[in-house]
Amino acid sequence: MTTLRAFTFNFDICYNNYGIPFYLQYLAHWPEYFIVAEAPGGELMGYIMGKAEGSVAREEWHGHVTALSVAPEFRRLGLAAKLMEMLEEISERKGGFFVDLFVRVSNQVAVNMYKQLGYSVYRTVIEYYSASNGEPDEDAYDMRKALSRDTERKSIIPIPHPVRPEDIE
Amino acid sequence: MAARGHVQDPNDRRLRPIYDYLDNGNNKMAIQQADKLLKKHKDLHCAKVLKAIGLQRTGKQDEAFSLAQEVATLEPTDDNSLQALTILYREMHRPELVTKLYEAAVKKVPLSEEYHSHLFMAYARVGEYKKMQQAGMALYKTVPKNPYYFWSVMSLVMQAISAQDEKLAQTMFLPLAERMVEKMVKEEKIEAEAEVQLYFMILERLGKYVEALDMVRGPLGEKLTSELQSRENKCMMMYQRLQLWPECNALSYKLLLKNPDEWQFYLSYFDSLFHLMDKSWSPPNEEEHCVEGPVHTTVAEAVKFVVDRMEEEDKKDSRPLRGPYMACLELIHRLRQRGCPDEEELGDPLELMLQFFGKFGDKPCCITDLKIYLHLLPPEQHTQFENRLGELVPLGEVGEDGFGFPGDTKALQRHLCVCQLSRVLGLQHTLDTEGKLCLITELKAHYHYGLQFGKSCLKTELQFSDTYCLMVAHVYIDLWTETGDENMLWQCLGVLEEGLSYSPSNAQFKLLLLLLFCRLGAFQPVVDLYSSLDAKHVQHDTIGYLLTRYAGSLGQFAAASQSYNFSLRFFHSNQKDTSEYIIQAYKYGAFEKIPEFIAFRTRLNQSLHFAQVRTERMLLDLYTEADITSSLEESVKAMGLCPEEDDIPWDNMRDNRDLTVLFSWDPKDRELTEEHRRLSLEEESVWLKVRSLTLRLLASLALLGHAPSKRNSDKTNENGVSAKSSTLQTLLSQLDLTLQTAAQITEKQTQYPFLGPPSSRLASALSSGSCHCQASALQLSLTLQELETTGLGKMSDVDFCTTGLQPSVHLQKQQDWGGECKGDVLEMKDSRLMTQPSLLETLVFFVETVCVVLWVASYSASVLRPLKSSLQKKKKKKTKDSSTPVVLSGFQEWTGSLQGIVTQALDHVKGQEASLTALKLAALTLGVGHAQTQECGFTRAAMDKVQTSYLGSLQELGDLLRKRADSLKSLKF
């Protein structure tokens, strides 16, 4: 059980990984896409953060998952699925064609979870994640799920060849 | 800057290379190129500004500024110059100048949408809400676009929020904002969701909840679509404000049917139910209870509702939700609070909790959930509960050591949950020493056994059995605090170090190690631990205190300086960060976020911890550098310290410390209370006041030294001097008052939970005598200063000696600790290691006091020197009265005794160092018999860290004392 609420910009952000400007940028632009889950004792369970972007004319208007995070003690409760469902619902309302996200190729747990939630690999982005802590650059999967507006599910037809980060919008 | 539109303009083409140089960080070339261009085109103002940017970036701020002002006074209206100046002013941290720039531009080009909009944003950057309101309106009149109109409205709301006088907000700003929106509503000009949001904000702040509710339910409310359940949430909020309990109840019920896991709606459902019962409310007609649908008004209905929800979950094939089961416990809790007997219908809490454990015991959150309702169990049931829980944990066969272990991670998690619950229930605390040691053995066995499940874990992942390790540490801490047996503490450090070796990302291990090392007075290992926590932005404010509380107090000056920097870097970047995003929020119409951003910024600016690190950082720099690398006066000036200025928001101080960051499974009666929080803040604030006053007094002293010592000089000088001495006087009496308050506070001897806030340095500062010694030394400087202005001649009439000696008497007293305790900071007794970290802390206070007294002595010398030289002249002239005045001999006597004290202290430090180096920890026998050598290794490593750290502290303290002793020599005439 969870209390789901809009992210109010306060010390919630203590638990997160990005710099303050990053959060401020999203909150100033897409506040509705920022949802936190709180436990009955007031503990922060997790949050999702996203945005809407892309050209409507080219049928590329879509919701994007920027960050999804669940605290270790609140995992395996279906919270991530719930938060994803909410982000998809918001994107539906905005008339998006699909929802997409990037995930490390090595993060098999996450890739499988997204697959279970209806996402499929649309393309591979070469060296999307830059090196840190001595680890090499890493590729990302760009995963997508079609929304109801994309009746023919054109947006998720996979691109066979990997692309470079500079080639994606 | 590089992205520039039209290349056609010849000026753009000419400026291009300068932009490129600046973008590439080649400031020198940018300046040269600008100079070249200016030779040919004197009136190309933008080139001047670009040159100024280059100058600014190469550290020539003054030159840059005057060049920029040359252009600014011309009130430029070309885009290039305006943008470049905006960038420059921002880099100079002078955003207010941007407003002047665009004010002029708008006057000259009144129809420019762009300049009007820049002006609005420039005001936003400096928070000039009234001018924003006007600028927004002017913009709307130029270009009638809705967002501009609402920028103006929002600026009115901001005036209301920031108004000191709430009445002004309620009677002027908000009503005006409301009327402005109403006008648009009437004219049917409302377009965007953001506009409706803003309207709602205004009505809510005005307390016009009925109107707000009507608006949300009406056609305007249909625009509220972005956020999920936006209308429902807003209605619920208004129902609660208006105490419309039937609607509140019916809406909660509806939403819970849709999503039986939404905790907040259970709470509003129960709240409203009991309100309705208290009012004996009954529906006006049977058909329709209220606009939101059916209303529950009896406990029976609520019980049925909750039971139904649980049954639904039981029937499901998929993973059950926790909500309904927790709601059941919540309802029992509420019924019991009301003394309502119907709780039995829901079942026995013990059985319900066992049922909950059966369903969710393998989830790590089970403990957090059940913890909330443990009070529903009477104490006599606790052991029974623990036993029954144990029956639900599948463990393998009992082995040689008497323990059975879980077969998989789910079973492990269940077992862990039982251990945690047993601790929360206080069952571990009631064990005797023997029992606790047995418990440690059991938990350790489980810990080591569980490591096998995490063999494939990545470095960034936690081990499944980490929590066992942490619990072992907690039991060791219990034993240490109860028995005083330091061996328990060493074991504790060992087990945590071991845990960290298997699970290098475990923040809880690091935090607890950090805390323990600090309590032991060993600061050296702490900085690395904190760095490895990889604390991010706000965390430097929320958990930075763990580090900075001990940073200055343990004689590790370099490490202390590093620690303060972690926090200061974050605080300084915050101010800049926020204002850009406030502007963005205006642009995108995220009006609700603007007050949040501002409140956040304020909260950081008013942070207790921020004020502490700011103050401590400057004190540290003075203690370690002033009169060593540069004079006290230069140091004070370099810091921009002004004794008259107090920049600490005493009345609005925000305690942002996260005092429960360390996990604890202590029972309720041992938990951190609100009273603890209050007392800790009080104590920290008073200590901060002592420190900040000391700092300002030192600044004051430094500037006294600067005062011209000639008497009968012109009036302005005399006024200046007396102003300075009156500052000194005021600060001294404030310090005196603060020390009195401090004494009252320390009398309380507040004890905080071990994992709660550390005590401040206040108590030890007072008991060491250092505060009073520093105060009387500073008092001496005031006396001297007054005598100097009245005339040195009269000084010999005054009993300067006793006044002057007072500080050194104190010093001596303070230094006695060396003789009294006769102990070492680290000792081996009967093959046990003993620490006395308080010795280190006292030594640091002593060194700080030496610094202060020597600065006063140095000031005294500067006052007395003219007297001495006039005396020498007299001697040469062989006048009659050639005996040394009492004042000079008194001073010499004083500096002589100071010299003695410092030398003595240095000997003491040397002695401590020697005995510490002689201590061979390898000689210690750790553990008994078959004691696991690996575990001993970790304990020994922890001991080594402490020893090395103590040695480092003594060396740094010794070094500083030696430097201070050198400066004493120069005080002799």
Short mmCIF file of N, CA and C in Angstrom, two decimals, chain B residues 1-2 4 15-34 46-58 80 83-85 87-88 91:
data_model
loop_
_atom_site.label_atom_id
_atom_site.label_comp_id
_atom_site.label_asym_id
_atom_site.label_seq_id
_atom_site.Cartn_x
_atom_site.Cartn_y
_atom_site.Cartn_z
N MET B 1 26.11 30.30 -26.24
CA MET B 1 26.45 31.55 -26.90
C MET B 1 26.77 31.33 -28.37
N ALA B 2 27.24 30.12 -28.65
CA ALA B 2 27.69 29.86 -30.01
C ALA B 2 26.53 29.83 -30.99
N ARG B 4 24.04 31.17 -32.82
CA ARG B 4 23.58 32.49 -33.19
C ARG B 4 22.88 32.42 -34.54
N LEU B 15 32.16 39.55 -35.19
CA LEU B 15 32.22 39.11 -33.79
C LEU B 15 32.46 37.61 -33.65
N ARG B 16 32.05 36.91 -34.69
CA ARG B 16 32.09 35.44 -34.66
C ARG B 16 33.37 34.85 -34.02
N PRO B 17 34.56 35.27 -34.50
CA PRO B 17 35.77 34.66 -33.93
C PRO B 17 35.88 34.88 -32.41
N ILE B 18 35.42 36.04 -31.94
CA ILE B 18 35.53 36.28 -30.49
C ILE B 18 34.63 35.31 -29.73
N TYR B 19 33.41 35.15 -30.24
CA TYR B 19 32.51 34.17 -29.62
C TYR B 19 33.18 32.80 -29.57
N ASP B 20 33.78 32.43 -30.69
CA ASP B 20 34.39 31.10 -30.76
C ASP B 20 35.51 30.95 -29.73
N TYR B 21 36.35 31.99 -29.64
CA TYR B 21 37.42 31.91 -28.65
C TYR B 21 36.86 31.76 -27.25
N LEU B 22 35.84 32.55 -26.96
CA LEU B 22 35.25 32.48 -25.61
C LEU B 22 34.66 31.11 -25.35
N ASP B 23 33.97 30.59 -26.36
CA ASP B 23 33.35 29.27 -26.20
C ASP B 23 34.39 28.20 -25.94
N ASN B 24 35.55 28.37 -26.59
CA ASN B 24 36.58 27.35 -26.42
C ASN B 24 37.47 27.60 -25.20
N GLY B 25 37.11 28.63 -24.44
CA GLY B 25 37.87 28.90 -23.22
C GLY B 25 39.18 29.62 -23.50
N ASN B 26 39.36 30.08 -24.75
CA ASN B 26 40.59 30.80 -25.07
C ASN B 26 40.36 32.31 -24.84
N ASN B 27 40.38 32.69 -23.58
CA ASN B 27 40.01 34.06 -23.22
C ASN B 27 41.03 35.09 -23.70
N LYS B 28 42.29 34.70 -23.65
CA LYS B 28 43.34 35.63 -24.06
C LYS B 28 43.14 36.05 -25.51
N MET B 29 42.94 35.07 -26.36
CA MET B 29 42.76 35.34 -27.79
C MET B 29 41.49 36.15 -28.02
N ALA B 30 40.46 35.86 -27.22
CA ALA B 30 39.21 36.60 -27.35
C ALA B 30 39.47 38.08 -27.09
N ILE B 31 40.24 38.35 -26.05
CA ILE B 31 40.54 39.74 -25.71
C ILE B 31 41.34 40.41 -26.85
N GLN B 32 42.35 39.71 -27.34
CA GLN B 32 43.17 40.25 -28.44
C GLN B 32 42.33 40.55 -29.67
N GLN B 33 41.48 39.58 -30.01
CA GLN B 33 40.64 39.72 -31.19
C GLN B 33 39.69 40.92 -31.03
N ALA B 34 39.17 41.06 -29.81
CA ALA B 34 38.26 42.17 -29.54
C ALA B 34 38.99 43.51 -29.68
N CYS B 46 29.43 45.67 -28.72
CA CYS B 46 29.41 44.26 -28.30
C CYS B 46 30.83 43.73 -28.13
N ALA B 47 31.73 44.17 -28.99
CA ALA B 47 33.12 43.70 -28.88
C ALA B 47 33.70 44.06 -27.53
N LYS B 48 33.32 45.23 -27.04
CA LYS B 48 33.79 45.64 -25.71
C LYS B 48 33.28 44.68 -24.63
N VAL B 49 32.00 44.37 -24.76
CA VAL B 49 31.41 43.48 -23.75
C VAL B 49 32.06 42.10 -23.81
N LEU B 50 32.29 41.64 -25.04
CA LEU B 50 32.93 40.33 -25.16
C LEU B 50 34.34 40.35 -24.58
N LYS B 51 34.99 41.47 -24.78
CA LYS B 51 36.32 41.61 -24.17
C LYS B 51 36.19 41.56 -22.64
N ALA B 52 35.15 42.24 -22.15
CA ALA B 52 34.93 42.24 -20.70
C ALA B 52 34.70 40.81 -20.19
N ILE B 53 33.98 40.02 -20.97
CA ILE B 53 33.75 38.63 -20.55
C ILE B 53 35.09 37.90 -20.46
N GLY B 54 35.93 38.14 -21.45
CA GLY B 54 37.27 37.55 -21.44
C GLY B 54 38.05 37.98 -20.21
N LEU B 55 37.96 39.26 -19.89
CA LEU B 55 38.67 39.78 -18.73
C LEU B 55 38.14 39.15 -17.43
N GLN B 56 36.83 39.12 -17.35
CA GLN B 56 36.19 38.54 -16.17
C GLN B 56 36.67 37.10 -15.95
N ARG B 57 36.74 36.38 -17.06
CA ARG B 57 37.11 34.97 -16.94
C ARG B 57 38.59 34.78 -16.68
N THR B 58 39.40 35.81 -16.87
CA THR B 58 40.81 35.68 -16.54
C THR B 58 41.12 36.36 -15.21
N ASN B 80 23.07 41.63 -29.57
CA ASN B 80 24.37 41.08 -29.23
C ASN B 80 24.90 41.65 -27.92
N GLN B 83 22.68 40.57 -24.85
CA GLN B 83 22.88 39.18 -24.42
C GLN B 83 24.24 38.99 -23.78
N ALA B 84 25.24 39.60 -24.38
CA ALA B 84 26.59 39.46 -23.83
C ALA B 84 26.67 40.07 -22.43
N LEU B 85 26.04 41.23 -22.26
CA LEU B 85 26.05 41.85 -20.94
C LEU B 85 25.32 40.99 -19.91
N ILE B 87 25.06 37.78 -19.92
CA ILE B 87 25.96 36.68 -19.54
C ILE B 87 27.03 37.16 -18.56
N LEU B 88 27.60 38.32 -18.89
CA LEU B 88 28.66 38.86 -18.04
C LEU B 88 28.16 39.14 -16.62
N GLU B 91 27.72 36.07 -14.66
CA GLU B 91 28.99 35.51 -14.18
C GLU B 91 29.57 36.33 -13.04
#
